[in-house]
Coordinates of C-alpha atoms and ligand atoms in Angstrom, one line a residue:
X1 CA -22.4 28.0 -19.3
X2 CA -18.6 29.2 -19.4
X3 CA -19.3 32.6 -20.5
X4 CA -21.7 33.2 -17.6
X5 CA -20.7 34.4 -14.4
X6 CA -21.1 31.7 -11.9
X7 CA -23.0 33.1 -8.8
X8 CA -22.7 30.1 -6.0
X9 CA -25.1 30.1 -3.7
X10 CA -26.0 28.4 0.0
X11 CA -29.0 25.7 -0.1
X12 CA -30.7 25.6 3.3
X13 CA -34.3 24.2 4.1
X14 CA -35.1 24.1 0.4
X15 CA -34.3 27.6 0.0
X16 CA -31.5 28.7 -2.5
X17 CA -30.0 31.6 -0.2
X18 CA -29.4 35.1 -1.9
X19 CA -27.1 36.2 0.6
X20 CA -24.6 34.5 2.8
X21 CA -22.7 37.3 5.7
X22 CA -21.7 39.3 2.6
X23 CA -18.8 37.9 2.1
X24 CA -17.7 36.5 -1.1
X25 CA -14.1 34.7 -2.8
X26 CA -13.9 35.4 -6.5
X27 CA -13.9 31.9 -8.4
X28 CA -11.8 31.1 -10.8
X29 CA -11.1 29.2 -14.5
X30 CA -7.7 27.9 -13.6
X31 CA -7.0 26.9 -17.0
X32 CA -6.8 30.9 -17.8
X33 CA -6.6 32.2 -14.3
X34 CA -9.7 34.4 -15.2
X35 CA -12.4 35.6 -12.6
X36 CA -15.9 33.5 -13.8
X37 CA -17.9 34.0 -10.6
X38 CA -17.7 34.1 -7.0
X39 CA -18.5 31.8 -3.8
X40 CA -20.1 33.0 -0.4
X41 CA -17.8 32.9 2.7
X42 CA -20.2 31.7 5.0
X43 CA -20.5 32.7 8.8
X44 CA -21.1 29.9 11.4
X45 CA -24.4 31.5 12.0
X46 CA -25.2 30.6 8.2
X47 CA -23.4 27.3 9.1
X48 CA -25.8 26.3 12.2
X49 CA -28.5 27.3 10.7
X50 CA -28.1 24.9 8.6
X51 CA -27.5 22.2 10.4
X52 CA -30.9 23.3 12.5
X53 CA -32.6 22.7 8.8
X54 CA -31.3 19.4 8.5
X55 CA -32.1 18.6 12.7
X56 CA -35.9 19.5 11.7
X57 CA -35.7 17.3 8.6
X58 CA -34.5 14.3 10.3
X59 CA -37.6 12.7 12.5
X60 CA -39.6 12.4 9.1
X61 CA -36.8 11.4 6.9
X62 CA -35.8 9.0 9.1
X63 CA -39.5 7.4 9.7
X64 CA -40.2 7.4 6.2
X65 CA -40.4 3.6 5.2
X66 CA -37.4 2.6 3.7
X67 CA -38.7 1.8 0.2
X68 CA -39.6 5.1 0.2
X69 CA -36.6 6.4 1.4
X70 CA -34.9 4.0 -1.6
X71 CA -37.0 5.9 -4.4
X72 CA -35.1 8.7 -3.9
X73 CA -31.7 7.2 -4.2
X74 CA -32.8 5.4 -7.0
X75 CA -34.3 9.1 -9.1
X76 CA -30.7 10.6 -7.3
X77 CA -29.2 7.5 -9.5
X78 CA -31.2 8.5 -12.8
X79 CA -30.6 12.4 -12.5
X80 CA -27.0 11.7 -12.5
X81 CA -27.1 9.4 -14.9
X82 CA -29.5 11.5 -16.8
X83 CA -26.9 14.5 -16.5
X84 CA -23.7 12.9 -16.5
X85 CA -22.2 15.3 -19.3
X86 CA -23.7 18.8 -17.7
X87 CA -22.0 17.3 -14.1
X88 CA -18.4 16.6 -16.0
X89 CA -18.4 19.5 -17.4
X90 CA -18.9 21.4 -14.5
X91 CA -16.2 20.2 -13.0
X92 CA -14.2 20.8 -16.0
X93 CA -15.0 24.3 -15.5
X94 CA -14.3 25.2 -12.7
X95 CA -11.7 22.7 -10.9
X96 CA -10.4 22.7 -14.6
X97 CA -10.1 18.4 -14.1
X98 CA -9.6 17.0 -18.1
X99 CA -13.1 17.0 -19.5
X100 CA -12.7 12.7 -19.9
X101 CA -11.5 12.7 -16.5
X102 CA -14.2 14.6 -15.5
X103 CA -16.7 12.4 -17.2
X104 CA -14.9 9.6 -15.7
X105 CA -15.7 11.2 -12.0
X106 CA -19.2 11.4 -12.9
X107 CA -19.3 7.9 -13.9
X108 CA -17.7 6.5 -10.6
X109 CA -20.4 8.4 -8.8
X110 CA -23.2 6.4 -10.9
X111 CA -21.2 2.8 -9.6
X112 CA -21.3 4.2 -6.2
X113 CA -25.0 5.1 -6.7
X114 CA -25.5 1.6 -7.7
X115 CA -23.7 0.3 -4.6
X116 CA -25.8 2.4 -2.4
X117 CA -29.0 0.9 -4.0
X118 CA -28.4 -2.1 -1.9
X119 CA -28.5 -0.4 1.4
X120 CA -31.6 -2.0 2.3
X121 CA -29.6 -5.5 1.7
X122 CA -26.8 -4.2 3.8
X123 CA -28.8 -1.9 6.7
X124 CA -30.0 -5.8 7.7
X125 CA -29.7 -6.2 11.5
X126 CA -29.0 -9.5 13.4
X127 CA -31.0 -11.8 15.7
X128 CA -30.1 -14.1 18.2
X129 CA -32.9 -16.5 19.2
X130 CA -33.2 -18.0 22.5
X131 CA -30.8 -16.6 24.4
X132 CA -32.5 -17.9 27.5
X133 CA -36.1 -19.3 27.9
X134 CA -38.7 -17.2 25.5
X135 CA -36.0 -14.1 25.5
X136 CA -34.1 -12.9 22.0
X137 CA -31.2 -11.0 21.7
X138 CA -31.6 -8.7 18.4
X139 CA -29.3 -5.8 16.9
X140 CA -30.7 -3.0 14.5
X141 CA -29.0 -0.4 12.6
X142 CA -30.4 2.6 13.0
X143 CA -29.6 6.2 12.1
X144 CA -27.8 8.7 14.0
X145 CA -29.4 12.3 13.0
X146 CA -27.7 15.1 11.2
X147 CA -24.2 14.2 9.5
X148 CA -21.6 17.4 8.2
X149 CA -19.4 16.6 5.2
X150 CA -16.2 18.5 4.2
X151 CA -14.9 17.8 0.5
X152 CA -11.7 18.4 -0.9
X153 CA -11.3 20.7 -4.1
X154 CA -9.9 17.8 -6.3
X155 CA -12.6 15.3 -6.3
X156 CA -16.1 17.1 -6.1
X157 CA -18.5 14.6 -7.4
X158 CA -16.7 11.9 -5.9
X159 CA -17.4 13.2 -2.4
X160 CA -20.2 13.6 -2.6
X161 CA -21.2 10.2 -3.7
X162 CA -19.2 9.1 -0.9
X163 CA -20.9 10.9 1.7
X164 CA -24.9 11.7 0.9
X165 CA -26.4 8.6 -0.6
X166 CA -25.0 6.9 2.3
X167 CA -25.6 9.4 5.3
X168 CA -29.5 10.0 3.8
X169 CA -30.0 6.2 2.0
X170 CA -29.4 5.4 6.1
X171 CA -32.3 7.9 7.4
X172 CA -29.7 10.5 8.5
X173 CA -29.6 14.4 6.9
X174 CA -26.5 16.1 6.2
X175 CA -25.0 19.4 5.5
X176 CA -22.4 19.4 2.7
X177 CA -19.0 22.1 2.3
X178 CA -18.1 21.8 -0.9
X179 CA -14.3 23.3 -1.5
X180 CA -14.7 26.9 -2.4
X181 CA -12.1 25.9 -5.1
X182 CA -14.5 23.5 -7.0
X183 CA -17.8 24.8 -5.7
X184 CA -19.4 24.3 -9.1
X185 CA -20.9 20.7 -9.3
X186 CA -22.6 20.6 -5.9
X187 CA -24.4 23.6 -7.2
X188 CA -25.8 21.5 -9.8
X189 CA -25.9 18.4 -8.1
X190 CA -28.3 20.1 -5.3
X191 CA -30.7 22.0 -8.6
X192 CA -30.8 18.3 -9.1
X193 CA -31.8 17.0 -6.0
X194 CA -34.7 19.6 -5.6
X195 CA -35.5 18.7 -8.9
X196 CA -36.4 14.8 -7.8
X197 CA -38.5 16.2 -5.1
X198 CA -35.7 15.3 -2.3
X199 CA -37.5 16.9 1.1
X200 CA -36.5 20.2 2.4
X201 CA -34.1 20.2 5.0
X202 CA -32.4 16.7 3.9
X203 CA -29.5 17.8 2.2
X204 CA -28.1 21.1 2.4
X205 CA -24.8 22.9 1.2
X206 CA -23.0 26.0 3.0
X207 CA -20.4 27.3 1.2
X208 CA -17.0 28.6 3.0
X209 CA -13.8 27.9 4.5
X210 CA -12.8 26.3 8.0
X211 CA -14.8 28.6 10.1
X212 CA -18.1 26.8 8.7
X213 CA -16.5 23.6 10.0
X214 CA -15.2 24.8 13.4
X215 CA -19.1 25.9 14.0
X216 CA -20.1 22.0 13.9
X217 CA -18.0 20.7 17.0
X218 CA -20.1 22.1 20.2
X219 CA -23.7 22.1 17.7
X220 CA -25.9 19.7 19.8
X221 CA -28.0 19.5 16.4
X222 CA -24.6 17.5 15.1
X223 CA -23.8 14.0 15.4
X224 CA -20.9 13.3 12.9
X225 CA -18.6 15.1 10.6
X226 CA -16.9 13.1 7.5
X227 CA -13.9 14.7 5.8
X228 CA -11.5 13.9 2.4
X229 CA -8.9 16.2 2.5
X230 CA -5.1 16.7 3.8
X231 CA -3.9 15.0 6.9
X232 CA -3.7 18.5 8.7
X233 CA -6.9 19.0 7.9
X234 CA -8.0 15.4 9.0
X235 CA -5.9 16.1 12.1
X236 CA -7.7 19.4 13.3
X237 CA -11.4 18.4 12.3
X238 CA -10.5 14.7 14.8
X239 CA -9.6 17.1 17.5
X240 CA -13.1 19.3 17.6
X241 CA -14.8 16.3 17.1
X242 CA -13.3 15.0 19.9
X243 CA -14.0 17.8 22.1
X244 CA -17.5 18.3 20.8
X245 CA -17.9 14.1 21.0
X246 CA -18.8 14.0 17.6
X247 CA -17.8 10.9 15.4
X248 CA -15.6 11.2 12.7
X249 CA -14.6 9.9 9.4
X250 CA -11.6 11.6 8.0
X251 CA -9.5 10.6 5.1
X252 CA -6.0 12.5 4.7
X253 CA -3.4 12.6 2.4
X254 CA -1.0 10.6 0.4
X255 CA 2.1 10.0 -1.3
X256 CA 2.0 6.9 -3.6
X257 CA 5.1 4.4 -4.4
X258 CA 4.8 2.5 -7.3
X259 CA 7.7 -0.5 -7.7
X260 CA 9.0 -1.6 -11.1
X261 CA 10.0 -4.9 -10.8
X262 CA 12.6 -6.1 -13.6
X263 CA 10.1 -8.0 -15.5
X264 CA 7.6 -5.2 -15.6
X265 CA 5.4 -5.3 -19.0
X266 CA 7.3 -1.9 -20.0
X267 CA 4.6 -0.3 -22.4
X268 CA 1.7 -1.1 -20.0
X269 CA 3.9 0.6 -17.1
X270 CA 4.7 4.2 -18.9
X271 CA 1.3 4.5 -19.9
X272 CA -0.2 4.0 -16.4
X273 CA 2.6 6.6 -14.9
X274 CA 1.4 8.8 -17.2
X275 CA -2.3 8.6 -16.4
X276 CA -1.7 8.2 -12.7
X277 CA 1.4 10.5 -12.3
X278 CA -0.2 13.3 -14.9
X279 CA -3.6 12.9 -14.8
X280 CA -5.6 15.2 -13.3
X281 CA -1.9 17.2 -13.1
X282 CA -0.9 14.9 -10.3
X283 CA -3.8 16.4 -8.1
X284 CA -5.4 13.2 -6.8
X285 CA -5.3 11.6 -3.6
X286 CA -3.9 7.9 -6.0
X287 CA -1.6 9.1 -7.9
X288 CA 1.8 8.3 -8.2
X289 CA 4.7 10.0 -7.1
X290 CA 7.5 8.0 -6.0
X291 CA 9.2 5.4 -8.3
X292 CA 11.1 2.6 -6.9
X293 CA 13.0 1.0 -10.0
X294 CA 15.4 -2.0 -10.0
X295 CA 18.7 -1.7 -11.3
X296 CA 18.2 -4.0 -14.4
X297 CA 16.1 -1.4 -16.0
X298 CA 16.4 1.6 -14.6
X299 CA 18.1 3.2 -17.2
X300 CA 15.5 2.1 -20.0
X301 CA 13.0 2.8 -18.0
X302 CA 14.1 6.5 -17.2
X303 CA 14.4 7.2 -21.0
X304 CA 11.3 5.8 -21.8
X305 CA 9.5 7.5 -19.0
X306 CA 11.1 11.1 -20.1
X307 CA 10.3 10.5 -23.9
X308 CA 6.8 9.9 -23.1
X309 CA 6.8 12.7 -20.7
X310 CA 7.9 15.1 -22.7
X311 CA 5.0 14.6 -25.5
X312 CA 2.4 15.1 -22.9
X313 CA 0.4 18.1 -24.2
X314 CA -1.0 20.7 -22.1
X315 CA -4.1 23.1 -22.8
X316 CA -7.7 24.1 -21.7
X317 CA -9.1 21.3 -19.5
X318 CA -12.3 21.5 -22.1
X319 CA -10.1 20.7 -24.7
X320 CA -10.4 17.2 -25.3
X321 CA -7.2 17.1 -27.6
X322 CA -4.5 17.9 -24.5
X323 CA -3.9 15.6 -22.1
X324 CA -3.4 17.6 -19.0
X325 CA -5.0 20.9 -17.6
X326 CA -3.5 22.8 -15.0
X327 CA -3.1 22.6 -11.3
X328 CA -6.3 24.6 -8.8
X329 CA -4.8 27.6 -8.2
X330 CA -1.6 30.1 -8.5
X331 CA -0.9 29.4 -4.7
X332 CA -1.1 25.7 -5.9
X333 CA 1.5 26.4 -8.8
X334 CA 3.7 28.0 -6.2
X335 CA 3.7 25.4 -4.2
X336 CA 4.8 22.9 -6.7
X337 CA 7.6 25.2 -8.2
X338 CA 8.6 25.6 -4.6
X339 CA 9.4 21.6 -4.4
X340 CA 11.0 21.6 -7.4
X341 CA 13.6 24.3 -6.2
X342 CA 13.6 22.0 -3.1
X343 CA 14.3 18.7 -5.1
X344 CA 17.5 20.6 -6.6
X345 CA 19.0 22.1 -3.9
X346 CA 18.8 18.4 -1.9
X347 CA 20.8 17.1 -5.2
X348 CA 18.2 14.9 -7.1
X349 CA 18.9 15.8 -10.3
X350 CA 16.4 17.4 -12.1
X351 CA 15.9 15.6 -15.6
X352 CA 12.7 16.8 -17.0
X353 CA 12.0 20.9 -16.1
X354 CA 8.4 21.6 -16.2
X355 CA 8.3 24.8 -14.8
X356 CA 8.0 27.0 -18.2
X357 CA 5.4 24.5 -20.5
X358 CA 4.3 25.5 -23.9
X359 CA 1.2 26.8 -23.7
X360 CA -1.6 28.0 -26.3
X361 CA -2.1 31.9 -26.0
X362 CA -5.5 32.0 -24.4
X363 CA -4.0 29.8 -21.5
X364 CA -0.8 32.4 -20.8
X365 CA -2.2 33.3 -17.3
X366 CA -3.4 29.6 -16.4
X367 CA -2.2 27.9 -13.4
X368 CA 0.6 25.4 -15.4
X369 CA 3.2 23.0 -14.5
X370 CA 4.4 20.6 -17.1
X371 CA 5.3 17.0 -16.2
X372 CA 8.2 17.3 -13.9
X373 CA 10.9 14.3 -13.5
X374 CA 13.6 13.9 -10.7
X375 CA 16.0 11.2 -10.8
X376 CA 18.7 10.0 -8.4
X377 CA 15.8 10.2 -5.3
X378 CA 16.6 9.0 -2.3
X379 CA 14.1 8.4 0.2
X380 CA 14.8 10.8 3.1
X381 CA 14.5 13.6 0.6
X382 CA 11.5 15.9 1.4
X383 CA 10.7 15.7 -2.6
X384 CA 10.1 11.7 -1.7
X385 CA 8.8 12.4 1.7
X386 CA 5.9 15.2 1.6
X387 CA 2.8 15.3 -0.9
X388 CA 3.7 17.8 -3.9
X389 CA 0.0 17.2 -5.5
X390 CA 1.2 18.3 -8.5
X391 CA 2.7 16.3 -11.7
X392 CA 6.2 15.5 -10.1
X393 CA 8.0 12.1 -10.3
X394 CA 10.7 11.1 -8.3
X395 CA 12.5 8.3 -9.1
X396 CA 14.5 5.9 -6.5
X397 CA 16.8 2.9 -7.6
X398 CA 16.1 0.4 -5.3
X399 CA 17.8 -3.0 -5.3
X400 CA 15.0 -5.3 -5.3
X401 CA 11.6 -6.0 -4.1
X402 CA 12.6 -6.0 -0.1
X403 CA 13.6 -2.4 -0.2
X404 CA 10.9 -1.0 -2.1
X405 CA 8.6 -2.5 0.8
X406 CA 11.2 -0.9 3.6
X407 CA 10.6 2.5 2.4
X408 CA 6.9 2.2 1.5
X409 CA 6.9 0.8 5.6
X410 CA 8.9 3.3 6.6
X411 CA 6.5 6.3 5.0
X412 CA 4.6 8.4 7.0
X413 CA 1.6 8.1 4.5
X414 CA -0.2 4.6 3.5
X415 CA -3.0 5.3 0.9
X416 CA -2.4 3.3 -2.1
X417 CA 1.4 1.5 -3.8
X418 CA 1.3 -0.4 -6.7
X419 CA 3.3 -2.9 -8.4
X420 CA 4.5 -3.8 -11.9
X421 CA 5.3 -6.8 -12.5
X422 CA 4.5 -10.8 -14.1
X423 CA 5.7 -12.5 -11.1
X424 CA 3.1 -14.2 -8.9
X425 CA 5.9 -14.5 -6.3
X426 CA 6.3 -10.6 -6.3
X427 CA 2.6 -9.9 -6.5
X428 CA 1.9 -11.9 -3.2
X429 CA 4.4 -10.2 -1.4
X430 CA 3.8 -7.2 -2.4
X431 CA -0.2 -7.5 -1.2
X432 CA 0.9 -9.2 1.7
X433 CA 3.5 -6.7 2.5
X434 CA 2.6 -3.1 1.1
X435 CA 2.0 -1.1 4.4
X436 CA -0.8 0.6 2.5
X437 CA -4.5 0.7 2.4
X438 CA -4.8 0.2 -1.5
X439 CA -2.9 -2.1 -3.4
X440 CA -2.4 -2.2 -6.9
X441 CA -0.7 -4.7 -9.2
X442 CA -0.2 -3.5 -12.4
X443 CA -2.8 -0.8 -12.8
X444 CA -1.6 2.8 -11.8
X445 CA -4.1 4.0 -10.0
X446 CA -5.4 1.4 -7.6
X447 CA -8.7 3.0 -6.7
X448 CA -10.9 -0.1 -5.4
X449 CA -14.5 -0.6 -6.6
X450 CA -17.6 1.2 -4.6
X451 CA -18.7 -2.3 -3.3
X452 CA -15.2 -2.3 -1.7
X453 CA -13.8 0.1 1.0
X454 CA -11.6 3.0 -0.2
X455 CA -9.1 4.8 2.3
X456 CA -5.3 4.7 3.1
X457 CA -3.7 3.8 6.6
X458 CA -1.1 5.5 8.8
X459 CA -0.9 9.4 8.3
X460 CA -3.7 8.8 5.0
X461 CA -6.3 7.7 7.9
X462 CA -7.5 9.4 11.0
X463 CA -9.7 7.6 12.7
X464 CA -11.0 4.0 11.4
X465 CA -13.6 4.5 9.2
X466 CA -13.2 4.4 5.2
X467 CA -15.6 5.2 2.3
X468 CA -17.6 3.0 0.3
X469 CA -18.9 -0.5 0.5
X470 CA -20.1 -2.0 4.2
X471 CA -17.9 0.7 5.7
X472 CA -19.9 3.5 4.5
X473 CA -23.1 1.8 6.2
X474 CA -21.1 1.5 9.8
X475 CA -20.1 4.7 9.9
X476 CA -23.9 6.5 9.0
X477 CA -25.2 3.8 11.1
X478 CA -25.1 3.1 15.0
X479 CA -26.1 -0.4 16.3
X480 CA -28.6 -0.8 19.0
X481 CA -29.5 -4.2 20.5
X482 CA -32.7 -5.1 22.0
X483 CA -33.2 -8.1 24.1
X484 CA -37.0 -9.5 23.9
X485 CA -38.4 -11.3 26.2
X486 CA -41.9 -12.9 24.7
X487 CA -45.2 -12.7 26.9
X488 CA -47.8 -15.2 26.3
X489 CA -50.8 -13.1 27.3
X490 CA -52.5 -16.0 27.8
X491 CA -50.0 -18.4 29.6
X492 CA -48.0 -18.8 32.7
X493 CA -45.2 -16.5 32.3
X494 CA -43.7 -16.9 35.8
X495 CA -40.1 -15.3 36.4
X496 CA -37.3 -17.6 35.4
X497 CA -35.7 -19.5 38.1
X498 CA -33.1 -18.1 40.3
X499 CA -30.5 -21.2 38.9
X500 CA -31.2 -20.3 35.2
X501 CA -27.6 -17.9 35.0
X502 CA -28.5 -17.0 31.4
X503 CA -31.9 -15.5 32.3
X504 CA -29.8 -13.8 35.4
X505 CA -27.0 -12.5 33.6
X506 CA -29.5 -10.9 30.7
X507 CA -32.2 -9.9 32.6
X508 CA -30.8 -8.8 36.0
X509 CA -27.5 -7.2 34.6
Ligands
LIG1 P1 -7.9 20.5 2.2 O1 -7.6 20.0 3.6 O2 -6.6 22.0 1.9 O3 -9.2 21.3 2.4 C1 -10.2 19.8 2.2 C2 -11.4 20.8 2.5 O4 -11.3 20.9 4.2 C3 -11.5 21.9 2.4 O5 -13.3 21.6 2.0 C4 -11.4 22.7 2.8 O6 -12.0 24.4 3.0 C5 -11.3 22.4 4.7 N1 -10.9 22.9 5.5 C6 -9.2 23.7 5.3 N2 -8.7 23.4 6.2 C7 -10.0 23.7 7.5 C8 -9.6 23.5 8.9 N3 -8.4 23.9 9.8 N4 -10.7 22.8 9.7 C9 -11.7 22.6 9.0 N5 -11.8 22.5 7.4 C10 -10.8 22.8 6.7 O7 -7.2 20.1 0.9 P2 -7.7 20.3 -0.6 O8 -5.9 21.1 -1.1 O9 -9.3 20.4 -1.0 O10 -7.4 18.7 -1.3 C11 -6.2 17.6 -1.6 C12 -6.0 16.9 -0.1 O11 -6.9 16.1 -0.5 C13 -4.6 16.5 -0.9 O12 -3.8 16.3 0.6 C14 -5.4 14.8 -1.2 O13 -4.3 13.9 -0.6 C15 -6.3 15.0 -0.3 N6 -7.2 14.2 -0.7 C16 -7.3 12.7 -0.1 C17 -8.4 11.9 -0.6 C18 -8.3 10.2 0.3 O14 -8.6 9.7 -0.5 N7 -8.1 10.2 1.8 C19 -9.2 12.3 -1.7 C20 -9.5 13.3 -1.8 C21 -7.9 14.2 -1.4

């Protein structure tokens, strides 16, 4: 698969499109910098063609009996399970996520699909009997029409799982725009959807940049847009959706804290920081970035972290024996190196410099940054405030748990935060007071299980809708309430007496 030239294609109304509008961007392997294929940069006309196809597919798809629609979700689940390795390889090739982590990402999608299989239970409505004589109230959860989704580069499979099974399982149709930096997963996934016989137009894929998305705001075929991406992108889409009157689910960027208390289990703490801070080369929305450490363990902690960080091996993402792959692009590498300069200018101590890593010869042109650790960081430095999205850790000395909680509260972002401690007072206080959407206790990546919602607060979530769990059902459905008078065809159905206040309020209003 690695040696083949990869031609990414749009998929609209059941067809792979051989051309877009003629413009293509090179697709690169971040482990080597080599061009491995091309991605269409589609124009707005193609974007609208896709939403028209989704709108045309909607009436038949939404009126399909629920068990038949669920049959497709079960088949998608089986297809992902049967093709786990092929899908993981796709992620490791263009996103250069370490192959073990890519397998983990696809495994998580399988769990999400299991959750989506419970849509028939979660989509059930409510009935209130007897709100007046012979009158009942009923709430149903109905699909809306066409949803469109926009993915970030760093979780091509996970974000497919967060959006598509829930959107189509609840009866909507979908247009998906993957990131131009990691489109290969969705190319493979779309082929699997074709193979299981998903009706044409139910899922469409359009590749390209912001233009594809901007076409949706004023498009009458579109009912809602969802994004996982950076906060500026989430805000731009919120504005467009607000103007166009579209529903929106917008997960934004992050800057996550880890708090290490004096009783932190040290081996577990260091192992988790390696995974959380350097896994996916620090390009995770739940990656640890700021580490707040109390004075009692500060020196030992710094020494242990530096020793472990120096041992991190770098190389090709498809090599299972290395620990960490590259970052996504040369631009991302430049941005991270720039933050390392900023940290030094701000007066932090560069305790471990990852700017010139030792690499295998074939990876010399890849986009690598090795583990980098700053000490003597203060919360007001830019390296502590802004999302670096690379393997750079900032260590901040903090007097006690209240100081750590204050830093978390004062930060603009609120995706995740975790604490390492054996003390139940610290644990409960942290769960209650850490001002973030996802909390971890003695776990470095506090990603909730698919049965529970995933999402941050403050700058990490624009609006109020999170992915996964019951929240996904709420987003992809609308509540409709019916007021039903049961009429007896043979009986006396005289109008309600004016004295019956309940009847007056519910029938006359
Ligand atoms: P990005 O915001 O640059 O791009 C995300 C997607 O939005 C891409 O498909 C891109 O083409 C599109 N896009 C970019 N600008 C746009 C605009 N103005 N209008 C419409 N669409 C636009 O993000 P990225 O670099 O691909 O991914 C990394 C970011 O995503 C980080 O900030 C990370 O924290 C965040 N992220 C968040 C979560 C979460 O759960 N909150 C999960 C994964 C990634």
